XYZ file of C-alpha atoms in Angstrom:
721
model
C -3.557 -75.300 72.052
C -3.885 -71.995 73.707
C -4.180 -70.348 70.317
C -6.968 -72.658 69.298
C -8.835 -71.976 72.498
C -8.496 -68.290 72.002
C -9.764 -68.560 68.461
C -12.714 -70.610 69.540
C -13.574 -68.125 72.200
C -13.416 -65.331 69.720
C -15.733 -67.114 67.376
C -18.205 -67.816 70.169
C -18.057 -64.192 71.220
C -18.896 -63.022 67.775
C -21.736 -65.420 67.518
C -23.184 -64.210 70.734
C -23.078 -60.592 69.597
C -25.115 -61.216 66.488
C -28.058 -63.348 66.128
C -28.092 -63.192 62.283
C -24.726 -63.290 60.395
C -21.157 -62.578 61.430
C -19.665 -59.103 60.727
C -16.745 -59.305 58.261
C -13.681 -57.225 59.151
C -13.047 -54.083 56.873
C -10.004 -54.617 54.676
C -7.248 -52.006 54.411
C -7.797 -51.639 50.630
C -11.474 -50.905 51.099
C -10.684 -48.284 53.722
C -8.198 -46.490 51.490
C -10.664 -46.432 48.591
C -13.372 -44.975 50.789
C -11.146 -42.184 52.094
C -9.947 -41.295 48.552
C -13.499 -41.002 47.202
C -14.609 -38.949 50.172
C -11.779 -36.445 49.798
C -12.325 -36.160 46.020
C -15.981 -35.319 46.416
C -15.173 -32.918 49.218
C -12.644 -30.896 47.257
C -14.843 -30.969 44.158
C -17.712 -29.545 46.175
C -15.409 -26.966 47.731
C -14.115 -25.866 44.307
C -17.547 -25.569 42.730
C -19.006 -23.684 45.636
C -16.126 -21.265 46.162
C -14.322 -20.902 42.726
C -15.550 -17.442 41.768
C -13.787 -14.430 40.283
C -11.478 -12.619 42.620
C -13.373 -9.486 43.779
C -10.363 -7.214 43.339
C -9.777 -8.521 39.820
C -13.427 -8.027 38.951
C -13.301 -4.459 40.205
C -10.205 -3.863 38.040
C -12.025 -5.121 34.956
C -14.975 -2.859 35.668
C -12.594 0.097 35.924
C -11.069 -0.950 32.609
C -14.446 -1.174 30.892
C -15.379 2.218 32.317
C -12.445 3.824 30.488
C -13.094 2.243 27.119
C -16.081 2.134 24.844
C -17.158 0.005 21.937
C -19.937 1.784 20.031
C -20.520 -1.045 17.577
C -20.640 -3.946 20.029
C -20.302 -2.934 23.717
C -18.732 -5.287 26.207
C -21.438 -7.210 28.056
C -19.722 -7.518 31.403
C -22.454 -7.971 33.980
C -21.249 -7.251 37.550
C -23.791 -9.745 38.916
C -22.211 -12.564 36.926
C -18.935 -14.250 37.752
C -16.271 -12.335 35.797
C -14.487 -15.581 34.927
C -17.329 -16.198 32.472
C -17.144 -12.747 30.881
C -16.228 -12.323 27.232
C -12.488 -12.559 26.673
C -11.672 -13.403 30.313
C -9.985 -16.547 31.607
C -9.209 -17.345 35.247
C -6.914 -19.853 36.872
C -8.234 -22.832 38.860
C -7.059 -21.639 42.239
C -9.384 -20.962 45.117
C -9.061 -17.216 44.532
C -9.687 -17.542 40.752
C -7.362 -14.789 39.604
C -7.613 -13.499 36.058
C -4.848 -14.853 33.853
C -5.984 -14.044 30.322
C -7.600 -10.992 28.688
C -8.230 -11.531 24.968
C -10.254 -8.785 23.249
C -8.771 -8.314 19.760
C -10.710 -6.444 17.053
C -13.487 -5.362 19.425
C -13.538 -1.705 18.388
C -12.442 -0.612 21.856
C -11.761 3.114 22.181
C -10.148 4.835 25.161
C -7.122 4.688 27.423
C -5.331 1.891 29.214
C -5.254 3.103 32.824
C -2.946 2.051 35.637
C -5.731 0.029 37.319
C -4.881 -2.894 35.053
C -1.512 -3.150 36.791
C -3.205 -4.796 39.794
C -3.816 -7.965 37.768
C -0.643 -9.582 39.029
C -1.587 -13.054 37.800
C -2.111 -11.930 34.210
C -0.158 -14.089 31.752
C -1.818 -13.185 28.420
C -2.974 -9.731 27.325
C -4.294 -9.284 23.779
C -5.924 -5.929 22.955
C -4.738 -5.819 19.352
C -6.570 -4.140 16.460
C -8.593 -1.711 18.545
C -8.557 2.069 18.872
C -6.863 2.417 22.222
C -4.692 5.483 22.656
C -2.504 7.421 25.028
C 0.651 6.260 26.806
C 1.139 2.932 28.501
C 0.838 3.421 32.279
C 4.066 3.776 34.281
C 5.292 0.496 35.692
C 3.424 -1.435 33.024
C 6.085 -4.059 32.370
C 7.433 -4.388 35.910
C 3.986 -4.667 37.524
C 2.615 -7.274 35.130
C 5.548 -9.519 35.958
C 3.773 -12.772 35.072
C 3.017 -11.832 31.462
C 4.022 -14.361 28.844
C 2.201 -12.958 25.817
C 1.602 -9.239 25.176
C -0.118 -8.061 22.003
C -1.098 -4.378 21.761
C -0.543 -4.074 18.003
C -2.672 -1.966 15.642
C -3.774 0.664 18.154
C -2.817 4.305 18.696
C -0.717 4.040 21.844
C 1.744 6.914 22.046
C 4.619 8.206 24.121
C 7.712 6.358 25.255
C 7.809 2.812 26.539
C 7.763 2.689 30.376
C 11.000 0.708 30.507
C 11.921 1.678 34.027
C 14.515 -0.126 36.133
C 13.152 -3.084 38.090
C 15.260 -4.642 40.852
C 14.662 -7.494 43.224
C 14.978 -7.161 46.975
C 18.694 -7.833 46.912
C 19.392 -5.378 44.120
C 19.776 -8.017 41.427
C 18.032 -7.832 38.089
C 14.579 -9.387 38.026
C 13.734 -11.974 35.408
C 10.441 -11.882 33.561
C 8.764 -14.892 31.931
C 7.460 -12.951 28.923
C 7.886 -14.750 25.590
C 6.102 -12.564 23.018
C 5.902 -8.749 22.764
C 4.001 -7.195 19.858
C 3.672 -3.397 19.957
C 3.621 -2.900 16.192
C 1.512 -0.340 14.342
C 1.157 2.261 17.070
C 2.443 5.787 17.651
C 5.124 4.906 20.186
C 8.365 6.852 20.204
C 11.628 7.414 22.050
C 14.673 5.194 22.382
C 14.970 1.533 23.310
C 18.117 1.505 25.415
C 20.194 -1.251 26.942
C 19.831 0.391 30.361
C 16.278 -0.925 30.581
C 16.312 -3.473 33.370
C 13.123 -5.000 32.039
C 14.696 -5.818 28.693
C 17.757 -7.141 30.499
C 15.570 -9.662 32.295
C 13.534 -11.158 29.455
C 15.472 -14.383 29.204
C 12.614 -16.347 27.590
C 11.701 -13.761 24.951
C 11.251 -15.355 21.511
C 9.434 -12.633 19.531
C 9.834 -8.849 19.708
C 7.902 -6.666 17.226
C 7.905 -2.851 17.430
C 7.475 -2.159 13.708
C 5.485 0.776 12.349
C 6.135 3.205 15.183
C 8.416 6.229 15.600
C 11.269 4.854 17.681
C 14.613 6.609 17.319
C 18.209 6.023 18.287
C 20.392 3.000 17.611
C 18.944 -0.370 16.699
C 18.665 -2.372 19.971
C 21.007 -5.187 19.004
C 21.684 -5.717 22.708
C 18.451 -7.710 22.967
C 20.271 -10.768 21.697
C 22.481 -10.681 24.795
C 19.605 -10.728 27.266
C 17.262 -12.810 25.088
C 19.254 -15.501 23.285
C 16.044 -17.453 22.571
C 14.797 -14.796 20.120
C 13.566 -16.150 16.807
C 11.661 -13.129 15.450
C 12.872 -9.502 15.535
C 10.995 -6.736 13.720
C 12.214 -3.116 13.928
C 10.991 -2.045 10.479
C 9.253 1.243 9.642
C 10.692 3.381 12.431
C 13.365 6.082 12.664
C 16.250 4.031 14.017
C 19.539 5.504 12.816
C 23.294 5.005 12.856
C 25.348 1.875 12.395
C 23.933 -1.548 13.230
C 26.108 -2.574 16.143
C 27.456 -6.066 16.667
C 25.328 -8.294 18.850
C 22.673 -9.748 16.585
C 24.908 -12.773 16.105
C 24.093 -13.866 19.672
C 20.528 -14.723 18.577
C 21.509 -18.114 17.259
C 17.863 -19.160 16.894
C 16.861 -16.074 14.921
C 14.801 -16.900 11.824
C 13.343 -13.477 10.982
C 15.222 -10.161 11.101
C 13.362 -7.122 9.787
C 14.756 -3.587 10.103
C 13.771 -2.013 6.801
C 12.557 1.539 6.239
C 14.680 3.217 8.875
C 17.747 5.455 8.612
C 20.393 2.856 9.319
C 23.818 3.328 7.761
C 27.176 1.628 7.400
C 27.929 -1.953 6.482
C 25.719 -4.938 7.115
C 27.192 -6.281 10.395
C 29.301 -9.370 9.860
C 27.840 -11.337 12.775
C 24.528 -11.586 10.903
C 26.202 -14.082 8.595
C 26.584 -16.649 11.390
C 22.827 -16.892 11.955
C 22.459 -20.322 10.427
C 18.711 -20.502 11.130
C 17.904 -17.148 9.477
C 15.106 -17.407 6.900
C 14.180 -13.755 6.265
C 16.601 -10.813 6.089
C 14.676 -7.584 5.471
C 16.804 -4.389 5.478
C 15.437 -2.259 2.576
C 15.122 1.521 2.342
C 17.996 2.473 4.612
C 21.406 4.020 3.935
C 23.395 0.812 4.132
C 26.617 0.886 2.132
C 29.584 -1.286 1.295
C 29.559 -4.666 -0.365
C 27.337 -7.663 0.148
C 29.776 -10.069 1.768
C 30.366 -13.497 0.286
C 29.661 -14.809 3.795
C 25.963 -14.234 3.147
C 26.021 -17.504 1.213
C 26.410 -19.302 4.553
C 22.761 -18.583 5.352
C 21.549 -21.849 3.823
C 17.982 -21.526 5.127
C 17.432 -18.037 3.744
C 14.169 -17.805 1.763
C 13.878 -14.020 1.448
C 16.708 -11.517 0.954
C 15.485 -7.923 0.591
C 18.164 -5.203 0.541
C 16.619 -2.803 -1.966
C 16.759 1.022 -1.836
C 20.182 1.237 -0.181
C 23.688 2.335 -1.218
C 25.185 -1.103 -1.635
C 27.929 -1.513 -4.218
C 30.167 -4.114 -5.741
C 29.254 -7.454 -7.277
C 26.469 -9.806 -6.360
C 28.274 -12.628 -4.489
C 29.313 -15.320 -6.940
C 28.163 -18.046 -4.588
C 24.638 -16.678 -4.365
C 23.512 -20.015 -5.805
C 24.343 -21.677 -2.466
C 21.130 -20.141 -1.151
C 19.088 -22.941 -2.677
C 16.049 -22.195 -0.481
C 15.800 -18.608 -1.717
C 12.345 -17.635 -2.983
C 12.636 -13.840 -3.124
C 15.740 -11.839 -4.085
C 15.164 -8.070 -4.025
C 18.326 -6.022 -4.672
C 16.828 -3.195 -6.742
C 17.918 0.434 -6.563
C 21.481 0.117 -5.344
C 24.862 0.596 -7.033
C 25.624 -3.037 -7.745
C 27.975 -3.739 -10.656
C 29.269 -6.668 -12.630
C 27.385 -9.566 -14.194
C 24.568 -11.606 -12.759
C 26.302 -14.680 -11.254
C 25.666 -17.870 -13.217
C 25.257 -19.722 -9.915
C 21.937 -17.906 -9.483
C 20.451 -20.683 -11.619
C 20.938 -22.992 -8.614
C 18.250 -21.037 -6.757
C 15.608 -23.271 -8.266
C 12.933 -22.225 -5.762
C 13.133 -18.573 -6.786
C 9.708 -16.968 -7.257
C 10.569 -13.258 -7.461
C 13.785 -11.700 -8.806
C 14.224 -7.918 -8.871
C 17.571 -6.373 -9.795
C 16.341 -3.176 -11.481
C 18.038 0.237 -11.192
C 21.605 -0.890 -10.643
C 24.731 -0.813 -12.783
C 24.748 -4.480 -13.671
C 26.051 -5.418 -17.097
C 27.254 -8.148 -19.344
C 25.262 -10.730 -21.226
C 22.443 -12.858 -19.881
C 22.655 -15.536 -22.543
C 24.630 -17.964 -20.356
C 22.270 -17.757 -17.396
C 20.209 -20.948 -17.388
C 16.667 -19.665 -16.913
C 15.302 -23.177 -17.441
C 16.120 -23.925 -13.802
C 13.633 -21.348 -12.530
C 10.566 -23.565 -12.545
C 8.700 -21.401 -9.992
C 9.811 -17.940 -11.162
C 6.775 -15.686 -11.640
C 8.202 -12.146 -11.399
C 11.496 -10.939 -12.877
C 12.671 -7.325 -13.168
C 16.155 -6.433 -14.399
C 15.300 -3.092 -15.986
C 17.416 0.058 -15.739
C 20.741 -1.731 -16.009
C 23.355 -2.004 -18.769
C 22.898 -5.517 -20.069
C 24.012 -6.333 -23.601
C 23.127 -8.993 -26.131
C 19.891 -10.868 -26.603
C 17.412 -12.244 -24.141
C 18.070 -15.935 -23.495
C 15.568 -18.161 -25.246
C 15.406 -20.325 -22.135
C 13.260 -17.630 -20.516
C 10.489 -19.354 -22.447
C 10.836 -22.347 -20.131
C 9.725 -20.273 -17.129
C 6.189 -21.631 -17.223
C 5.066 -19.758 -14.103
C 6.221 -16.357 -15.361
C 3.526 -13.681 -14.961
C 5.552 -10.448 -14.981
C 8.848 -9.470 -16.586
C 10.902 -6.388 -17.509
C 13.077 -7.153 -20.550
C 13.743 -5.846 -24.037
C 13.742 -7.518 -27.432
C 11.863 -10.498 -26.035
C 8.505 -10.460 -27.741
C 8.913 -13.524 -29.901
C 10.223 -15.644 -27.045
C 7.737 -14.432 -24.478
C 4.666 -15.267 -26.540
C 4.924 -18.707 -25.013
C 4.264 -17.238 -21.549
C 0.494 -17.378 -21.786
C 0.014 -16.078 -18.231
C 2.121 -12.954 -18.751
C 0.118 -9.916 -17.631
C 2.835 -7.270 -17.289
C 5.685 -6.566 -19.690
C 7.746 -3.512 -18.754
C 10.802 -2.691 -20.819
C 12.425 0.551 -19.687
C 15.826 2.202 -20.013
C 17.562 -0.762 -21.609
C 18.918 -1.692 -25.046
C 18.949 1.911 -26.251
C 18.354 3.231 -29.761
C 17.227 -0.012 -31.340
C 14.561 -0.009 -34.054
C 11.052 -0.982 -33.083
C 10.138 -4.200 -34.939
C 7.345 -3.236 -37.321
C 6.283 -6.606 -38.705
C 2.529 -6.819 -38.118
C 2.752 -10.600 -37.853
C 5.392 -10.442 -35.127
C 2.703 -11.005 -32.513
C -0.016 -13.493 -33.308
C -3.629 -12.717 -32.283
C -3.298 -15.148 -29.365
C 0.320 -14.284 -28.568
C -0.306 -12.450 -25.305
C -3.851 -13.412 -24.280
C -3.548 -11.963 -20.756
C -1.154 -9.056 -21.269
C -2.642 -5.951 -19.651
C 0.345 -3.661 -19.178
C 2.977 -3.022 -21.838
C 5.599 -0.363 -21.155
C 8.678 0.295 -23.230
C 9.451 3.867 -22.277
C 12.815 5.570 -22.147
C 14.557 3.238 -24.581
C 15.054 5.720 -27.435
C 13.477 3.219 -29.817
C 13.143 4.292 -33.437
C 10.458 3.677 -36.024
C 6.677 4.011 -36.017
C 4.121 2.797 -33.514
C 4.158 -0.946 -34.303
C 1.104 -2.383 -36.008
C 1.323 -5.678 -34.098
C -0.047 -3.932 -30.999
C -3.510 -4.251 -32.541
C -3.351 -7.995 -31.834
C -3.086 -7.500 -28.060
C -6.789 -7.030 -27.351
C -6.357 -7.463 -23.593
C -4.118 -4.374 -23.345
C -5.233 -1.822 -20.749
C -2.088 0.257 -20.208
C 0.300 1.248 -23.033
C 3.428 3.352 -22.420
C 5.621 4.212 -25.429
C 6.934 7.495 -24.030
C 10.454 8.932 -24.295
C 11.444 7.200 -27.512
C 12.107 8.419 -31.058
C 8.865 7.265 -32.646
C 7.802 9.078 -35.804
C 4.805 9.180 -38.096
C 1.139 9.668 -37.255
C -0.760 8.203 -34.332
C -2.558 5.249 -35.919
C -6.313 5.315 -35.682
C -6.475 1.595 -34.937
C -5.319 2.339 -31.375
C -8.894 3.467 -30.797
C -10.107 -0.075 -31.498
C -8.350 -1.650 -28.492
C -11.395 -2.409 -26.332
C -9.762 -2.318 -22.899
C -7.180 0.454 -23.314
C -7.759 3.229 -20.768
C -4.215 4.547 -20.225
C -2.217 5.762 -23.251
C 1.204 7.410 -22.848
C 2.873 8.651 -26.068
C 4.688 11.723 -24.725
C 8.215 12.767 -25.673
C 8.408 11.318 -29.166
C 8.481 12.805 -32.676
C 4.951 11.874 -33.709
C 3.449 14.114 -36.368
C 0.292 14.650 -38.391
C -3.185 15.432 -37.194
C -4.990 13.894 -34.266
C -7.169 11.126 -35.650
C -10.830 11.087 -34.694
C -10.482 7.353 -34.087
C -8.105 7.808 -31.181
C -11.009 9.318 -29.257
C -13.166 6.212 -29.743
C -11.562 4.197 -26.936
C -14.459 2.286 -25.374
C -12.766 1.983 -21.997
C -12.641 5.803 -21.785
C -16.183 6.384 -22.998
C -17.894 4.789 -20.020
C -17.110 5.124 -16.331
C -18.632 1.697 -15.801
C -15.868 0.165 -17.881
C -13.203 1.637 -15.618
C -15.090 0.687 -12.450
C -14.936 -2.923 -13.612
C -11.138 -2.769 -13.924
C -9.304 -5.574 -12.154
C -8.662 -4.451 -8.571
C -6.084 -7.106 -7.755
C -2.549 -6.079 -6.927
C -0.206 -5.626 -9.869
C 2.541 -8.191 -10.259
C 4.979 -5.282 -10.674
C 4.318 -1.697 -9.548
C 3.791 0.912 -12.256
C 5.568 4.271 -11.999
C 3.816 7.263 -13.584
C 4.723 10.954 -13.826
C 1.645 13.006 -12.832
C 2.375 15.565 -15.587
C 4.774 16.251 -18.424
C 6.691 18.859 -16.439
C 7.404 16.797 -13.325
C 10.361 14.478 -12.844
C 9.164 12.383 -9.926
C 7.049 9.304 -10.514
C 4.104 8.089 -8.521
C 3.877 4.390 -7.748
C 0.696 2.437 -8.425
C 0.188 -1.067 -7.034
C -3.368 -1.700 -8.248
C -4.749 -1.438 -11.763
C -7.882 0.304 -10.520
C -5.755 3.102 -9.013
C -4.330 4.166 -12.374
C -6.189 7.240 -13.661
C -7.837 6.925 -17.098
C -5.589 9.155 -19.180
C -4.171 10.162 -22.553
C -0.709 11.749 -22.644
C 0.517 12.975 -26.069
C 2.645 15.927 -24.975
C 5.959 16.993 -26.536
C 5.388 15.771 -30.079
C 4.895 17.493 -33.441
C 1.152 17.142 -33.863
C -0.759 19.649 -35.981
C -4.365 20.407 -36.867
C -7.313 20.955 -34.572
C -8.577 19.060 -31.559
C -11.391 16.787 -32.788
C -14.820 17.380 -31.268
C -14.993 13.606 -30.710
C -12.863 14.221 -27.612
C -16.145 14.956 -25.837
C -17.033 11.252 -25.915
C -14.331 10.246 -23.428
C -16.543 10.745 -20.375
C -14.444 8.526 -18.108
C -11.122 10.244 -18.764
C -9.415 12.021 -15.863
C -6.228 13.330 -17.487
C -5.791 14.774 -20.995
C -2.371 16.215 -21.859
C -1.845 17.603 -25.395
C 0.746 20.196 -24.427
C 3.886 21.134 -26.393
C 2.596 20.388 -29.882
C 1.517 22.613 -32.789
C -2.223 22.177 -32.504
C -4.353 24.995 -33.932
C -7.993 26.007 -34.097
C -10.323 26.640 -31.187
C -10.754 24.807 -27.902
C -13.783 22.574 -28.537
C -16.768 23.267 -26.351
C -17.316 19.481 -26.208
C -14.564 19.264 -23.582
C -17.199 20.327 -21.066
C -18.732 16.834 -21.445
C -15.719 15.312 -19.667
C -17.237 15.682 -16.214
C -14.607 13.493 -14.526
C -11.661 15.426 -15.943
C -9.078 16.392 -13.304
C -6.162 17.621 -15.453
C -6.352 19.355 -18.831
C -3.114 20.649 -20.341
C -3.330 22.421 -23.721
C -0.352 24.700 -23.153
C 2.354 25.524 -25.703
C 0.282 25.097 -28.873
C -1.172 27.498 -31.476
C -4.772 27.480 -30.309
C -6.944 30.536 -31.066
C -10.341 31.896 -30.077
C -11.793 32.059 -26.613
C -11.765 29.755 -23.603
C -15.232 28.139 -23.493
C -17.165 29.268 -20.447
C -18.789 25.835 -20.335
C -15.535 24.473 -18.903
C -16.641 25.951 -15.585
C -18.893 22.879 -15.295
C -15.856 20.619 -14.797
C -15.996 20.605 -11.004
C -13.246 17.993 -10.530
C -10.670 19.810 -12.625
C -7.780 20.796 -10.358
C -5.312 21.685 -13.130
C -6.006 23.617 -16.340
C -3.316 25.215 -18.483
C -3.598 27.019 -21.820
C -0.367 28.965 -21.417
C 1.505 30.098 -24.528
C -1.194 29.924 -27.182
C -2.949 32.678 -29.162
C -6.164 32.827 -27.173
C -8.207 35.983 -26.639
C -11.136 37.291 -24.656
C -12.028 36.964 -20.991
C -10.805 34.164 -18.742
C -13.853 32.385 -17.271
C -14.618 32.949 -13.610
C -16.439 30.864 -11.049
C -16.068 27.219 -10.160
C -12.580 25.780 -10.389
C -11.381 28.737 -12.476
C -11.171 30.819 -9.313
C -8.472 28.445 -8.006
C -6.157 28.327 -11.037
C -2.840 30.196 -11.081
C -2.060 33.125 -13.328
C 0.791 31.109 -14.859
C -1.755 28.762 -16.430
C -2.868 31.568 -18.781
C 0.322 33.492 -19.468
C 1.677 33.825 -22.985
C -1.722 34.807 -24.441
C -1.511 38.569 -25.072
C -5.210 39.000 -25.810
C -6.575 37.159 -22.778
C -8.046 39.385 -20.076
C -10.076 39.407 -16.887
C -10.357 36.597 -14.377
C -7.113 35.827 -12.600
C -5.210 38.138 -14.972
C -4.460 41.701 -13.937
C -5.476 43.356 -17.187
C -9.234 44.107 -17.272
C -11.315 43.409 -20.345
C -12.247 46.667 -22.165
C -15.843 47.344 -23.309
C -16.320 46.739 -27.044
C -15.919 50.008 -29.082
C -17.705 51.084 -32.283
C -15.581 50.580 -35.390
C -14.406 53.798 -37.027
C -15.407 54.532 -40.671
C -14.987 57.317 -43.275
C -18.273 59.186 -44.002
C -18.641 60.837 -47.446
C -20.875 63.842 -48.456
C -23.197 61.512 -50.302
C -23.533 59.423 -47.181
C -24.354 62.552 -45.164
C -27.105 63.593 -47.648
C -28.556 60.097 -47.544
C -28.466 60.157 -43.779
C -30.207 63.586 -43.705
C -32.999 62.399 -46.037
C -33.467 59.303 -43.912
C -33.743 61.361 -40.735
C -36.170 63.873 -42.362
C -38.430 61.153 -43.696
C -38.335 59.407 -40.318
C -39.345 62.556 -38.499
C -42.105 63.234 -41.016
C -43.599 59.828 -40.771
C -43.312 60.004 -37.001
C -45.135 63.360 -36.853
C -47.924 62.132 -39.157
C -48.346 58.861 -37.233
C -48.449 60.688 -33.900
C -51.027 63.222 -35.128
C -53.248 60.489 -36.525
C -53.092 58.580 -33.284
C -54.098 61.703 -31.336
C -57.161 62.291 -33.559
C -58.317 58.687 -33.207
C -58.026 58.804 -29.445
C -60.050 62.064 -29.222
C -62.735 60.633 -31.461
C -63.054 57.558 -29.280
C -63.318 59.722 -26.210
C -66.046 61.856 -27.795
C -68.015 58.768 -28.776
C -67.612 59.351 -32.529
C -66.079 55.900 -33.009
């Protein structure tokens, strides 16, 4: 009752306070919604109005830009504009808007990285890769930028040692850094990377560490796997690290890539590497590693690339190598490996590239099931001691594009994509198959390089080569080939590199050999395929050198003809002057005779001309001075005479290039050329009388002619005439 009265009074009170409609009470839900919207708009307004670049950070960036330049495309950092909107700059969303990200790769920046950048304490990403920055990294670089997660300074010219100073917390404990990626590759950095670095001891989250292509020395920093167990990518390649590889890499249980090639590392491959079950790439070539390849390597089931070439490894290839079923590249060349190729290798069905050359491997290959290699495109087993025939199942390698084998021509005609066939230092002293029909006209439609040097093969230059019209490089050197050089070689339309040195070829040089179209026009060579070669080609620069230069591109090979150290006779054909694109011509150590043709001066691109150790006579043509690119010219040990030309490149040649020619003089030689003397003759009395009559009659006629001329002149002067 009381409650009802109270309620009625309340209603009457409300009615009396409003003459229109009653005021509804505000619900709690509506009040909460109103407050939420108000605060959201307030903070949004506050952020928009005050979220500008931190002034100190902006000043740091301006100092940075003042120490670098970019001539091609300068940085357009306008001080009157918020630096958070500048190119390559990202800020956080705090009220102070600190800079967190600097990303300026490939901007052509030139200059130094000064210590002012160390004041960017909120920086988490720094990418200045592929610029031209130089000088040392500022002291305290790593400890000051203690929020960095990604650092990429690769492909610059930074030098000096890494500023890996000790960094302690307030209580003396080691500080931890959140950095995950460090890429300092392709610089000029040097010094040691030691375990005493407190920075490297505190990089617990590091997953990638790349210092390749620098000049670091000392032991390989295997200790990183203790402080950074999360590492998945380690690259120490192309430095000067030396000594044994210490244990410790096995702690990086997540490691998928380990690269330490092209250093001076020695000793055995550390055993704890073989427990890295996630390892996909093991790259340790061009070191001094020794010992055997452990059978435990077959535990690395995920391995796709195993590259241990150019070391001192010995023993057998592990029999269980076939357990590495994911393997795509196996590079074991240039070691001291022995024994047969394991038959289990056929289980590596994903293999794309196989290179076992320059070892001491032996045995027969007939039992190796090449039909399993469905993806194999490159195979090189040259410079070993294999016996027997090439397995016919090589034909089933449909993807094969490059191979080094011997006695395989008939089988390999089925490999229509084959572009490189290099057969060297194997299957010695066999006879070159001479059947012209051995190779059909469409047998090797894409073969560009054919090398079969150093095999001691007997017989004549095979006639079936004429069917390989695509041939550009032909190397038949260091064999026992006899007979003349066939003229049909000059009909191969694309041949620009011919190597026939160190054989027993005889007869005269055919004019046809100097009709090679690819050597007659520089345009033809300029159009040569510039793609990388499937297999590198090794070439000796001259017939007297033992080292070989490596070429990885077809266009890098010099247009050349090498026919040194044979038994050729006759003269040098004048048609040689048509080869205007040739750069190297070596006819040394033969029995060529006659004169040096003046037409050689037409070879304006010639860089090397070796005519030494022949029987050439006459003089050295002075027109050869016009060959301005010629850096080597030798006519030593011939029968030449007369003065050595001077001027041009001839002023740079050594005396040894002309020795062995007794009648040569002048130029670089010490003996001066004598003035030509009158030949002596015996004069008889009759000759003297005839000479006297001739002189008397000459004087008489001279006196009469002079007197008559005098009279005529006087008459003219007197006006008679």
